Amino acid sequence: MTRVPNQQPLRAADSDAGRSAAPESAEEHDLRSLFGRSTAVFASLAGPAHMLEAANAAFYTAIGGGARVRTGVPLGQLMPELVQQGFIALLDKVYRTGEPYTGHDARVMLGTGSSAREAFFDFIYEPRLDAGGNVMGVRVIGVETTQVKHAQRLTAEHRALLEQIARQAPLEQVLEGMARTIEDLAPEEVLVSVLLADADGRHLRHGTAPSLPDFYNQAIDGIATGDGVGSCGTAAHRREMVIVSDIATDPYWDDFRDLADAAGLAACWSTPILGRDHSLLGTFAMYHRVPREPQESDLALARVFADTAALAIERHQAEQARLAAERREKAARDDLAFLLEASTSLSLDLDYTQTLQRLAVSCVPGLAPMCAVDVVDGGRVRRIATVAPTADGEKLLASHIPVYDADDDAVARVLASGHSEVARRTPTGPGPWQELEVTGYLCVPLLDRGRAFGTLTLLTTGEHSFDGHTVALAEELARRAASAALNARQYTQRVSLARDLQAGLLLPQVPTLPAAELATYYHPAGEGLDVGGDFYDVFPVNEDTWAFMLGDVCGRGAIAATTTALVRHTARAVASLLPGPDTIVQAVNKALLDRPESHGTGFVTLIYGHLTPAPGGGLDITLVRAGHTLPLLIDSRHAVRTVDVDGSLIGISATPRLTSHRLHLKPTETLLLYTDGITEARDSTGQQFGEERLAHALSAGLGTRPHTPQAIVDALIAAVHTFTGPNDIDDDQAALVLTATTETEASSDK
């Protein structure tokens, strides 16, 4: 007996039985059934001979039962096959060393001769200890995983079948491979058959049955579906599994019993193969040569492989449909080319009227010899486009205007219903139908969110008529035309709105200032659909002082417009009430912080200042810079220098860092304020215009001639455009230029 210091007897791991479990899906249930429920075996061995003292029923079942169900016998004598396989030697080692041994997925041959079977176990040999810690025997605890092992092999083959399906292998090859896989790997002898449903679902045709006799396959090929038509016909009719465990006595087989007897078949379990839409695709049958009831694992196997067969059949049907579609492709190419050409024409520009006029042109003569497009405008129908083979015919067609609320007019009815109308006759209601020799019409609505705002009317002559193909083309073209027309109208409205709103946020005209000349510049980025974030303003504070500002709001669009208006209006409201630019900018900052979140939360950069005519000429300026680009001062010799003013962004902190800066502009000296859209403009390589090029443009671009504010703006913008070339600008651009003059010059300008 071996003593193991400080070692306690091992105990099994805590069970998960107390945990709550989520409901098991049908697929999970089938997989669990296929992989089986693992069986735990236990045996208690004593002494160096490993005498079997006790074992559970599962242990005896696993080793074969019968004469082996006994105790008091050394394990090597009870199961001599374990000696050659090395398991007794492992027991010796555990007994000798007191160290447990664990085996995973161990292969064991149980029994001898023809009764031997292959089994797989996860097991542990652990020493049994007495109270003094001495080894007195070995405890064997194991879980048989044989069924799991077999199921894993079946799963691997199943995966190979799925790969075949994914590679679009022929249906016959996939079905036969599936049948042979099940027959080869099933623990019991089984013969697999797959029957395929006709298109009408009323008959079953031979699909595959590699192990059934040919005469049997030929006899059941084409059997009808229905109750009592064997296992397969009944399963197909009922759309549910049918289990016949004894063909000799089951009434479903009354008409096929002799055939089954000749083929040596005694049981048949049939599972319907159903598509994703529950349509019948066929049946999957498992035959046996002896009467047999299915186990849960058999039923799960049938369901899994019936689903696999459904995948293969549906893939095959999809492939056949694809081939049929390819055969129709040539006819469809003309339709696609027509729609592509028409769509390209409709999107040439964003003009509402011209878009609908091009719609009419696109329809003739491809869809009909004559066409008219009508829209509702101010409660009346307006004919916006007509096309006919002759000029006289086009005039006649254009002269007819449908009545919006007339019950006998096709256009009025389609406008009211929102649905197409087609007829092999002349349209109802008055019109030049006889003069135009109209024999049929198709009226299609132009829809805006389900409501008709216009119609497309096609007119035929002679024997020509509208078939379903033409109707579908016309409706698709009308859908595209309606979308293009609405986009064009919306674009026009948005551009107009953006221009009006932007104009309201900028100076309507440049004011006349005392002792100063002023010029401004503004150019939004993009196509003008959104209000820009740059702004400027100049307004009087009192009789002698004027305020000026230039800034940049974070963002674009309506929110930017709201913020711009808030900044300008707050400054204008408090400018005459507060002592200087720094307090006014503080007030603007508070207004920004107090705004509702729905009105924006972005920051603002700003330069705000006051200018007053100086007694000896020129301008006295006091300004505050709140995180904006540094102002530039241009002297009379065109030298450029920055005006260094410290200051932080506003709209973020309640206590922004703001500093008032005073400067004096002598006559002919200029102060330039600009936004970063100018210095950050990029050329085709992505390089920015930058401050050095800006300074050079101002010093060298003006030459030696006297400069005016507008000349400075022109030189600056010309330099930027030359640098960027045809590239679109990425950000709004704005500038404000103040040039000091003598009082006399300012008066004469007035």
XYZ file of C-alpha atoms in Angstrom:
750
model
C 0.000 0.000 0.000
C 1.426 3.425 -1.036
C 1.069 6.497 1.153
C 0.629 9.888 -0.561
C 1.370 12.827 1.803
C -1.269 15.589 2.123
C -3.409 14.167 -0.699
C -7.172 14.205 -0.305
C -9.584 11.958 -2.191
C -10.612 13.492 -5.528
C -14.248 14.367 -6.102
C -16.221 14.946 -9.284
C -16.727 18.483 -10.575
C -19.794 20.354 -9.514
C -22.799 19.736 -11.734
C -24.434 22.388 -13.902
C -27.811 20.845 -13.296
C -28.925 23.727 -11.133
C -28.430 26.322 -13.845
C -31.372 27.633 -15.765
C -31.154 26.900 -19.489
C -32.515 28.719 -22.483
C -35.162 26.868 -24.538
C -33.563 24.439 -26.968
C -34.152 25.050 -30.692
C -35.142 22.259 -33.074
C -31.702 22.394 -34.693
C -29.945 22.186 -31.321
C -32.195 19.278 -30.350
C -31.289 17.389 -33.536
C -27.578 17.995 -33.019
C -27.794 16.826 -29.418
C -29.671 13.732 -30.542
C -27.057 12.997 -33.201
C -24.167 13.455 -30.810
C -25.960 11.453 -28.135
C -26.092 11.714 -24.376
C -22.761 10.759 -22.873
C -22.871 7.787 -20.453
C -20.855 7.972 -17.229
C -19.223 4.718 -16.062
C -17.788 4.023 -12.615
C -15.777 1.203 -11.095
C -13.955 0.814 -7.768
C -10.849 -1.377 -7.809
C -8.924 -2.693 -4.778
C -5.329 -3.733 -4.238
C -2.481 -4.175 -6.698
C -4.489 -6.836 -8.597
C -7.201 -4.240 -9.230
C -9.981 -6.380 -7.832
C -13.401 -5.119 -8.995
C -15.274 -4.232 -5.811
C -18.179 -2.214 -7.219
C -19.401 -0.712 -10.507
C -22.482 1.024 -11.819
C -24.863 -0.437 -14.388
C -23.441 1.748 -17.134
C -20.028 0.163 -16.589
C -21.380 -3.339 -17.087
C -23.386 -2.250 -20.124
C -20.304 -0.657 -21.679
C -18.111 -3.768 -21.242
C -20.733 -6.085 -22.727
C -22.904 -7.276 -19.812
C -23.788 -10.974 -19.549
C -21.105 -13.060 -17.832
C -19.075 -9.939 -17.138
C -21.589 -8.628 -14.609
C -19.776 -9.715 -11.438
C -17.430 -8.453 -8.708
C -14.533 -9.907 -6.753
C -12.534 -10.572 -9.917
C -9.335 -8.783 -11.007
C -10.138 -6.393 -13.845
C -7.453 -7.960 -16.062
C -9.149 -11.338 -15.671
C -12.634 -9.950 -16.258
C -11.493 -7.975 -19.323
C -8.296 -9.590 -20.667
C -8.378 -7.371 -23.753
C -7.351 -4.403 -21.561
C -3.975 -5.986 -20.797
C -2.750 -5.905 -24.391
C -4.067 -2.381 -24.872
C -2.014 -1.057 -21.931
C -4.852 -0.006 -19.641
C -3.876 -2.434 -16.834
C -0.313 -1.025 -16.890
C -1.758 2.465 -16.414
C -3.710 1.218 -13.385
C -0.479 -0.260 -11.973
C 1.240 3.101 -12.317
C -1.552 5.010 -10.572
C -1.572 2.478 -7.715
C 2.205 2.584 -7.384
C 2.725 6.392 -7.602
C -0.522 7.694 -6.173
C -0.734 10.130 -9.103
C -4.033 10.231 -11.047
C -4.068 9.630 -14.804
C -6.429 11.246 -17.300
C -7.179 9.981 -20.797
C -9.043 11.893 -23.489
C -10.835 10.359 -26.456
C -9.127 7.013 -25.767
C -9.910 4.200 -28.199
C -10.776 0.876 -26.542
C -11.664 -2.462 -28.122
C -14.204 -4.095 -25.782
C -14.786 -7.842 -26.036
C -13.018 -10.351 -28.230
C -13.610 -12.069 -31.524
C -16.729 -11.268 -33.527
C -18.397 -9.657 -30.508
C -15.656 -7.042 -30.081
C -16.676 -3.445 -30.540
C -14.798 -0.195 -30.858
C -15.502 2.373 -28.179
C -14.128 5.764 -27.131
C -13.862 7.147 -23.593
C -12.780 10.219 -21.662
C -11.655 8.778 -18.307
C -9.651 9.320 -15.159
C -7.857 6.818 -12.928
C -7.532 8.286 -9.447
C -6.060 6.652 -6.348
C -8.369 5.572 -3.522
C -6.962 6.647 -0.183
C -7.623 5.362 3.288
C -7.870 7.598 6.335
C -4.091 7.654 6.670
C -3.571 8.821 3.055
C -2.362 5.401 1.817
C -3.331 4.129 -1.630
C -5.710 1.199 -1.201
C -6.977 0.943 -4.767
C -7.941 2.846 -7.891
C -11.207 4.482 -8.809
C -12.179 4.499 -12.513
C -14.494 7.280 -13.713
C -15.224 7.595 -17.417
C -17.610 8.988 -20.016
C -18.245 6.975 -23.158
C -18.041 9.190 -26.253
C -18.469 6.504 -28.908
C -21.703 7.956 -30.250
C -20.127 11.408 -30.266
C -17.191 10.051 -32.263
C -19.464 8.459 -34.827
C -21.530 11.621 -35.061
C -18.367 13.663 -35.615
C -17.482 11.476 -38.560
C -20.978 11.898 -39.908
C -20.713 15.650 -39.378
C -17.453 15.775 -41.330
C -19.096 13.995 -44.239
C -22.090 16.316 -43.924
C -19.754 19.302 -44.141
C -18.244 17.848 -47.305
C -21.743 17.572 -48.787
C -22.413 21.226 -47.965
C -19.166 22.181 -49.690
C -20.309 20.228 -52.764
C -23.572 22.158 -52.727
C -21.690 25.440 -52.388
C -19.491 24.459 -55.350
C -22.679 23.770 -57.342
C -21.932 20.097 -57.888
C -24.607 18.280 -59.949
C -27.713 17.391 -57.951
C -27.423 13.676 -58.768
C -23.859 13.612 -57.431
C -24.790 15.395 -54.187
C -27.804 13.167 -53.485
C -25.949 9.937 -54.192
C -23.016 11.071 -52.035
C -25.414 11.865 -49.215
C -27.087 8.455 -49.467
C -23.804 6.562 -49.464
C -22.475 8.631 -46.532
C -25.422 7.696 -44.343
C -25.297 4.057 -45.393
C -21.563 3.804 -44.684
C -21.525 5.553 -41.307
C -24.848 4.582 -39.713
C -24.392 2.095 -36.829
C -27.212 -0.103 -38.167
C -27.643 -1.205 -41.772
C -29.754 1.305 -43.616
C -30.688 1.829 -47.281
C -31.314 5.428 -48.300
C -33.643 6.694 -51.012
C -34.437 10.213 -52.220
C -37.495 10.911 -54.378
C -37.987 14.287 -56.098
C -41.345 16.042 -56.385
C -42.747 17.054 -59.751
C -43.407 20.742 -60.315
C -47.084 20.196 -59.436
C -46.163 18.389 -56.198
C -48.485 15.483 -57.000
C -45.959 12.859 -58.051
C -42.552 11.657 -56.872
C -39.700 10.789 -59.231
C -36.587 8.721 -58.603
C -33.699 10.819 -57.343
C -31.170 8.404 -55.888
C -31.140 5.043 -54.113
C -27.714 3.443 -54.600
C -28.443 0.317 -52.531
C -32.035 -0.435 -53.517
C -32.683 -2.873 -56.381
C -33.262 -1.315 -59.808
C -36.630 -3.034 -60.187
C -37.795 -1.412 -56.969
C -36.623 2.065 -58.000
C -38.323 1.716 -61.371
C -41.561 0.538 -59.784
C -41.922 3.519 -57.423
C -40.719 6.129 -59.943
C -43.681 8.455 -60.520
C -45.884 7.327 -57.605
C -48.618 9.729 -56.590
C -48.613 11.592 -53.306
C -51.479 10.772 -50.992
C -52.565 8.984 -47.833
C -51.799 5.280 -47.890
C -49.287 5.482 -50.772
C -46.461 3.815 -48.864
C -44.292 5.781 -46.455
C -43.029 8.310 -49.036
C -46.327 9.128 -50.765
C -47.989 9.621 -47.377
C -45.154 11.764 -45.992
C -45.212 13.958 -49.108
C -48.980 14.380 -48.876
C -49.022 15.163 -45.144
C -45.807 17.242 -45.131
C -44.690 15.331 -42.012
C -42.476 12.359 -41.135
C -44.094 8.930 -41.525
C -42.643 5.995 -39.563
C -43.459 2.473 -40.716
C -41.585 0.071 -38.449
C -43.063 -3.124 -39.985
C -44.009 -3.044 -43.657
C -45.571 -6.513 -43.407
C -48.419 -5.264 -41.204
C -48.769 -1.554 -41.982
C -51.824 -0.561 -44.096
C -49.882 2.216 -45.856
C -48.042 -0.548 -47.695
C -51.007 -2.627 -48.820
C -50.382 -1.774 -52.497
C -46.586 -2.148 -52.242
C -46.126 -5.011 -49.776
C -45.208 -7.613 -52.391
C -42.759 -5.194 -54.012
C -41.104 -4.509 -50.675
C -40.955 -8.212 -49.865
C -39.244 -8.881 -53.213
C -36.684 -6.181 -52.418
C -36.099 -7.537 -48.903
C -37.397 -4.418 -47.142
C -39.051 -4.626 -43.729
C -39.228 -1.031 -42.427
C -39.292 2.450 -43.976
C -39.074 5.848 -42.307
C -39.808 8.736 -44.706
C -39.238 12.437 -44.123
C -40.650 15.112 -46.483
C -38.074 17.433 -48.032
C -39.548 20.928 -47.820
C -38.361 24.236 -49.231
C -38.023 27.465 -47.322
C -41.562 28.359 -48.408
C -42.815 24.931 -47.196
C -43.237 23.734 -50.773
C -42.707 20.004 -51.410
C -39.318 19.210 -52.916
C -39.258 15.445 -52.377
C -38.862 12.757 -49.706
C -35.916 11.289 -47.818
C -36.405 7.628 -46.855
C -34.398 5.218 -44.676
C -35.160 1.532 -45.306
C -34.238 -1.427 -43.093
C -34.166 -5.141 -43.809
C -35.662 -6.025 -40.421
C -38.592 -4.418 -38.581
C -37.236 -1.550 -36.539
C -38.434 1.419 -34.487
C -36.329 4.600 -34.851
C -34.306 6.021 -32.001
C -34.156 9.752 -31.351
C -30.770 9.861 -33.087
C -32.334 8.234 -36.177
C -35.049 10.862 -36.331
C -32.494 13.639 -35.897
C -30.348 12.147 -38.656
C -33.354 12.065 -40.978
C -34.233 15.694 -40.280
C -30.659 16.934 -40.712
C -30.130 15.199 -44.027
C -33.611 16.045 -45.294
C -32.647 19.691 -44.736
C -29.362 19.042 -46.562
C -31.253 17.543 -49.481
C -33.532 20.606 -49.476
C -30.485 22.859 -49.823
C -29.177 20.809 -52.733
C -32.543 20.703 -54.505
C -33.229 24.412 -54.019
C -29.730 25.233 -55.232
C -30.370 23.047 -58.285
C -33.694 24.755 -58.925
C -32.058 28.161 -58.519
C -29.377 27.152 -61.005
C -32.016 26.014 -63.476
C -33.821 29.307 -62.991
C -30.559 31.142 -63.568
C -29.997 29.308 -66.827
C -33.524 30.150 -67.911
C -32.891 33.777 -67.011
C -29.747 33.772 -69.112
C -31.778 32.528 -72.045
C -34.051 35.529 -71.573
C -31.156 37.915 -71.160
C -30.792 38.762 -74.813
C -34.380 39.989 -74.966
C -33.882 42.006 -71.784
C -30.767 43.765 -73.041
C -32.769 46.041 -75.292
C -34.947 47.022 -72.341
C -31.944 47.754 -70.167
C -30.270 49.767 -72.891
C -33.469 51.730 -73.379
C -33.799 52.516 -69.668
C -30.116 53.399 -69.375
C -30.243 55.793 -72.300
C -33.470 57.349 -71.053
C -32.152 57.663 -67.476
C -28.982 59.329 -68.722
C -31.070 61.804 -70.666
C -33.282 62.523 -67.658
C -30.298 63.349 -65.458
C -28.499 65.681 -67.867
C -29.319 68.709 -65.733
C -31.439 69.723 -62.754
C -34.196 71.559 -64.610
C -37.716 70.372 -63.731
C -39.448 71.243 -67.009
C -36.670 70.025 -69.288
C -36.502 66.722 -67.393
C -40.168 65.994 -68.148
C -39.773 67.125 -71.738
C -36.907 64.673 -72.188
C -39.174 61.972 -70.722
C -41.604 62.465 -73.593
C -38.806 62.365 -76.158
C -37.444 59.142 -74.652
C -40.752 57.321 -75.135
C -41.086 57.945 -78.880
C -40.867 55.764 -80.881
C -39.485 53.116 -78.509
C -42.694 52.688 -76.531
C -45.326 54.398 -78.651
C -45.644 56.710 -81.665
C -47.093 59.592 -79.589
C -46.622 60.814 -76.043
C -47.835 63.579 -73.731
C -46.735 64.596 -70.230
C -49.133 66.497 -67.952
C -48.541 67.945 -64.474
C -50.811 69.459 -61.852
C -49.996 73.131 -61.303
C -52.100 75.354 -59.058
C -55.075 73.000 -59.110
C -55.099 72.767 -62.911
C -53.576 70.324 -65.377
C -50.791 71.745 -67.520
C -49.525 69.901 -70.575
C -45.769 70.270 -70.303
C -44.516 68.145 -73.238
C -45.811 66.424 -76.383
C -44.132 64.306 -79.059
C -45.746 63.056 -82.281
C -44.501 61.853 -85.706
C -45.435 65.114 -87.414
C -45.444 68.776 -86.465
C -49.198 68.999 -87.088
C -49.819 65.972 -84.893
C -47.720 67.481 -82.138
C -49.708 70.737 -82.324
C -52.981 68.810 -82.105
C -51.759 66.857 -79.117
C -50.454 69.992 -77.395
C -53.777 71.788 -77.920
C -55.667 69.212 -75.850
C -55.555 69.971 -72.124
C -57.163 67.382 -69.823
C -59.634 68.540 -67.185
C -58.345 67.864 -63.666
C -61.654 66.714 -62.137
C -63.394 65.218 -65.176
C -64.688 61.676 -64.656
C -64.506 60.818 -68.364
C -60.847 61.776 -68.797
C -58.108 59.097 -68.443
C -55.520 61.604 -67.171
C -57.925 62.834 -64.466
C -58.708 59.271 -63.376
C -55.024 58.309 -63.133
C -54.225 61.494 -61.210
C -56.977 60.610 -58.742
C -56.179 56.898 -58.354
C -52.396 56.882 -58.697
C -52.643 53.697 -60.807
C -51.869 53.070 -64.466
C -54.696 52.726 -66.988
C -54.387 50.887 -70.324
C -56.961 50.251 -73.035
C -57.254 49.057 -76.655
C -59.436 51.988 -77.680
C -59.322 55.733 -77.901
C -59.250 57.618 -74.591
C -62.615 58.607 -73.155
C -63.553 62.259 -73.099
C -62.966 64.946 -75.698
C -59.715 65.125 -77.634
C -58.174 64.996 -81.124
C -58.283 61.211 -81.158
C -59.807 60.736 -84.613
C -57.489 63.263 -86.247
C -54.500 61.503 -84.684
C -55.959 58.036 -85.511
C -55.476 56.850 -81.939
C -56.370 53.182 -81.337
C -55.150 52.674 -77.763
C -53.556 54.412 -74.822
C -51.499 53.842 -71.705
C -51.603 56.448 -68.941
C -49.006 56.079 -66.154
C -48.857 58.244 -62.998
C -45.810 60.263 -61.966
C -45.753 59.763 -58.203
C -44.398 61.763 -55.285
C -44.578 59.620 -52.119
C -47.602 57.753 -53.441
C -49.511 60.755 -54.787
C -49.673 61.566 -58.479
C -48.363 64.985 -59.473
C -48.452 64.238 -63.194
C -49.011 61.612 -65.866
C -47.212 60.073 -68.815
C -49.675 59.224 -71.616
C -48.648 56.979 -74.527
C -50.878 56.760 -77.589
C -50.861 54.026 -80.253
C -52.119 53.888 -83.818
C -52.984 51.057 -86.193
C -52.625 47.477 -84.935
C -50.067 48.265 -82.290
C -51.158 47.569 -78.705
C -49.618 47.754 -75.257
C -48.584 44.420 -73.756
C -47.463 43.753 -70.195
C -43.837 44.180 -71.204
C -44.435 47.706 -72.519
C -46.527 48.633 -69.505
C -43.732 47.544 -67.153
C -41.137 49.534 -69.113
C -43.320 52.638 -69.136
C -43.988 52.404 -65.402
C -40.278 51.985 -64.631
C -39.374 54.917 -66.865
C -42.096 57.018 -65.219
C -40.735 56.115 -61.789
C -37.238 57.245 -62.771
C -38.525 60.383 -64.455
C -40.630 61.315 -61.420
C -37.604 60.919 -59.163
C -35.396 62.981 -61.480
C -38.027 65.717 -61.838
C -38.651 65.936 -58.104
C -34.918 66.067 -57.430
C -34.576 68.870 -59.954
C -37.437 70.807 -58.383
C -36.094 70.264 -54.871
C -32.601 71.316 -55.945
C -33.923 74.536 -57.449
C -35.927 75.299 -54.310
C -32.972 74.570 -52.009
C -30.586 76.724 -54.017
C -33.067 79.584 -53.986
C -33.665 79.190 -50.255
C -29.942 79.022 -49.467
C -29.258 82.124 -51.546
C -32.080 84.063 -49.898
C -30.998 83.011 -46.416
C -27.331 83.746 -47.080
C -28.222 87.146 -48.481
C -30.113 87.910 -45.278
C -27.032 87.098 -43.209
C -24.652 89.327 -45.193
C -24.621 93.049 -45.874
C -27.195 93.957 -48.520
C -24.786 96.662 -49.667
C -21.441 98.083 -48.563
C -22.038 101.098 -46.291
C -20.202 104.402 -46.565
C -17.856 104.906 -43.613
C -16.285 108.086 -42.236
C -12.554 108.352 -43.082
C -12.543 104.831 -44.499
C -13.212 102.759 -47.613
C -14.652 99.258 -47.332
C -14.752 96.185 -49.573
C -16.091 92.690 -48.805
C -15.873 89.260 -50.405
C -17.830 86.066 -49.826
C -17.780 82.757 -51.705
C -19.475 79.607 -50.305
C -18.063 76.128 -50.790
C -19.950 73.543 -52.850
C -22.897 74.278 -55.107
C -24.659 76.731 -52.832
C -27.172 74.213 -51.386
C -26.231 75.071 -47.794
C -25.735 78.351 -45.981
C -22.041 78.886 -45.340
C -20.416 79.330 -41.963
C -18.451 82.517 -42.753
C -19.989 85.931 -42.072
C -19.177 89.613 -41.752
C -21.006 92.770 -40.708
C -20.438 96.536 -40.478
C -22.844 98.806 -38.595
C -22.837 102.174 -36.741
C -22.474 102.218 -32.948
C -22.971 105.980 -32.525
C -22.379 109.150 -34.518
C -18.585 108.766 -34.618
C -17.988 105.036 -34.184
C -18.665 102.086 -36.451
C -18.433 98.391 -35.578
C -17.029 95.757 -37.890
C -16.773 91.981 -37.535
C -15.760 88.909 -39.484
C -16.098 85.363 -38.218
C -16.491 81.670 -38.913
C -19.184 79.403 -37.437
C -18.451 75.719 -36.924
C -20.582 73.820 -39.470
C -22.851 74.709 -42.362
C -26.542 74.802 -43.175
C -29.502 75.893 -41.048
C -27.679 75.467 -37.723
C -24.807 77.631 -38.970
C -27.314 80.239 -40.140
C -28.941 80.264 -36.697
C -25.579 80.771 -35.005
C -24.515 83.478 -37.468
C -27.757 85.385 -36.888
C -27.311 85.042 -33.117
C -23.779 86.472 -33.235
C -24.670 89.398 -35.519
C -27.913 90.329 -33.791
C -26.423 90.074 -30.295
C -23.503 92.308 -31.276
C -25.797 94.845 -32.900
C -28.118 94.835 -29.858
C -25.449 95.424 -27.207
C -22.864 97.468 -29.123
C -24.292 100.835 -28.053
C -24.875 99.670 -24.471
C -21.478 98.231 -23.506
C -18.173 100.111 -23.150
C -15.904 98.308 -25.632
C -15.308 95.427 -28.056
C -14.163 93.014 -25.312
C -17.404 93.365 -23.340
C -19.452 93.016 -26.527
C -17.664 89.785 -27.468
C -18.234 88.564 -23.895
C -21.956 89.211 -24.390
C -21.890 87.292 -27.676
C -20.116 84.417 -25.924
C -22.818 84.299 -23.236
C -25.537 84.266 -25.882
C -23.809 81.326 -27.561
C -23.571 79.416 -24.289
C -27.234 80.130 -23.467
C -28.618 78.943 -26.829
C -30.754 75.736 -26.897
C -28.917 72.614 -28.054
C -31.315 72.390 -31.005
C -29.833 75.682 -32.244
C -26.309 74.306 -32.334
C -23.442 73.788 -29.936
C -20.440 74.562 -32.140
C -17.800 77.167 -31.482
C -17.264 80.468 -33.290
C -14.100 82.313 -34.293
C -14.468 86.065 -34.521
C -12.738 89.399 -34.964
C -14.807 92.285 -33.657
C -13.725 95.905 -33.573
C -14.675 99.590 -33.458
C -13.275 102.254 -35.750
C -13.334 106.021 -35.220
C -11.936 108.748 -37.519
C -8.691 110.143 -36.022
C -8.373 113.940 -35.632
C -5.334 114.163 -37.888
C -6.630 111.711 -40.467
C -6.780 107.964 -40.607
C -8.598 105.603 -38.260
C -8.309 104.684 -34.607
C -9.257 101.035 -34.244
C -9.876 98.878 -31.188
C -10.433 95.180 -31.885
C -10.740 91.806 -30.183
C -9.652 88.512 -31.730
C -11.503 85.395 -30.548
C -9.545 82.482 -32.003
C -9.751 83.770 -35.572
C -6.985 84.064 -38.154
C -4.694 87.024 -37.420
C -5.581 90.307 -39.144
C -3.098 91.736 -41.662
C -1.985 95.358 -41.900
C -0.854 96.670 -45.294
C 1.040 99.948 -45.170
C 1.306 102.570 -47.893
C 4.365 100.808 -49.398
C 2.420 97.530 -49.622
C 4.430 95.937 -46.846
C 2.366 93.313 -45.009
C 2.557 92.417 -41.332
C 0.311 90.504 -38.953
C -1.522 92.198 -36.125
C -0.689 89.984 -33.170
C -3.723 89.793 -30.889
C -4.235 87.060 -28.322
C -7.677 85.510 -27.849
C -9.543 82.187 -27.596
C -12.612 80.696 -29.284
C -16.070 81.676 -28.085
C -19.087 79.466 -27.561
C -17.120 76.954 -25.460
C -16.101 78.505 -22.126
C -17.845 81.020 -19.901
C -14.546 82.892 -19.439
C -12.827 83.110 -22.816
C -9.400 84.760 -22.975
C -9.994 88.093 -24.739
C -7.660 91.079 -25.119
C -8.466 94.489 -26.618
C -5.872 95.729 -29.115
C -5.560 99.293 -30.321
C -3.968 100.433 -33.558
C -3.957 103.470 -35.787
C -4.380 103.243 -39.551
C -2.742 106.092 -41.342
C -4.342 107.287 -44.551
C -3.871 104.670 -47.345
C -3.068 101.942 -44.795
C -5.306 98.895 -44.850
C -6.583 96.327 -42.361
C -7.476 92.936 -43.918
C -9.663 90.384 -42.144
C -10.109 86.967 -43.779
C -11.313 83.434 -42.985
C -9.216 80.280 -43.117
C -11.010 79.123 -46.268
C -8.572 81.384 -48.157
C -5.306 80.206 -46.606
C -6.433 76.556 -46.547
C -7.448 76.457 -50.215
C -5.646 73.541 -51.895
C -4.145 72.907 -55.312
C -4.321 69.627 -57.234
C -1.526 68.108 -55.100
C -3.268 68.918 -51.823
C -0.881 71.733 -50.848
C -2.458 74.702 -49.049
C -2.332 78.326 -50.271
C -0.947 79.399 -46.880
C -0.121 82.680 -45.220
C 3.154 83.288 -47.091
C 1.421 83.208 -50.482
C -1.281 85.448 -49.055
C 1.302 88.033 -47.928
C 3.091 87.825 -51.275
C -0.172 88.324 -53.179
C -0.881 91.452 -51.182
C 2.616 92.964 -51.415
C 3.629 92.003 -54.952
C 0.243 91.624 -56.617
C -0.724 95.274 -56.166
C 2.363 96.726 -57.813
C 3.236 100.320 -57.069
C -0.149 101.843 -57.874
C -2.335 103.180 -55.041
C -4.505 100.437 -53.780
C -8.203 100.490 -52.951
C -9.988 97.922 -50.810
C -11.580 96.391 -53.905
C -8.198 96.183 -55.640
C -6.850 94.282 -52.647
C -9.792 91.863 -52.767
C -9.331 91.359 -56.520
C -5.586 90.699 -56.167
C -6.173 88.268 -53.312
C -8.888 86.248 -55.062
C -6.949 86.176 -58.342
C -3.939 84.716 -56.526
C -6.085 82.052 -54.836
C -7.774 81.050 -58.105
C -4.451 80.837 -59.891
C -3.134 78.579 -57.143
C -6.133 76.207 -56.889
C -6.847 76.002 -60.605
C -10.099 74.196 -61.489
C -10.341 72.447 -58.099
C -13.479 73.086 -56.060
C -12.945 74.893 -52.786
C -13.438 72.868 -49.600
C -14.416 75.697 -47.267
C -16.233 79.019 -47.431
C -14.102 82.080 -48.143
C -14.740 85.584 -46.794
C -12.743 88.785 -46.483
C -13.329 92.308 -45.183
C -10.938 95.140 -46.172
C -10.782 98.545 -44.425
C -8.568 101.319 -45.876
C -8.084 104.578 -43.990
C -8.595 107.824 -45.880
C -8.422 111.506 -45.026
C -11.674 113.080 -43.916
C -11.664 115.106 -47.106
C -11.423 112.015 -49.294
C -14.206 110.327 -47.359
C -16.430 113.389 -47.749
C -15.788 113.645 -51.466
C -16.663 109.966 -51.879
C -20.005 110.616 -50.275
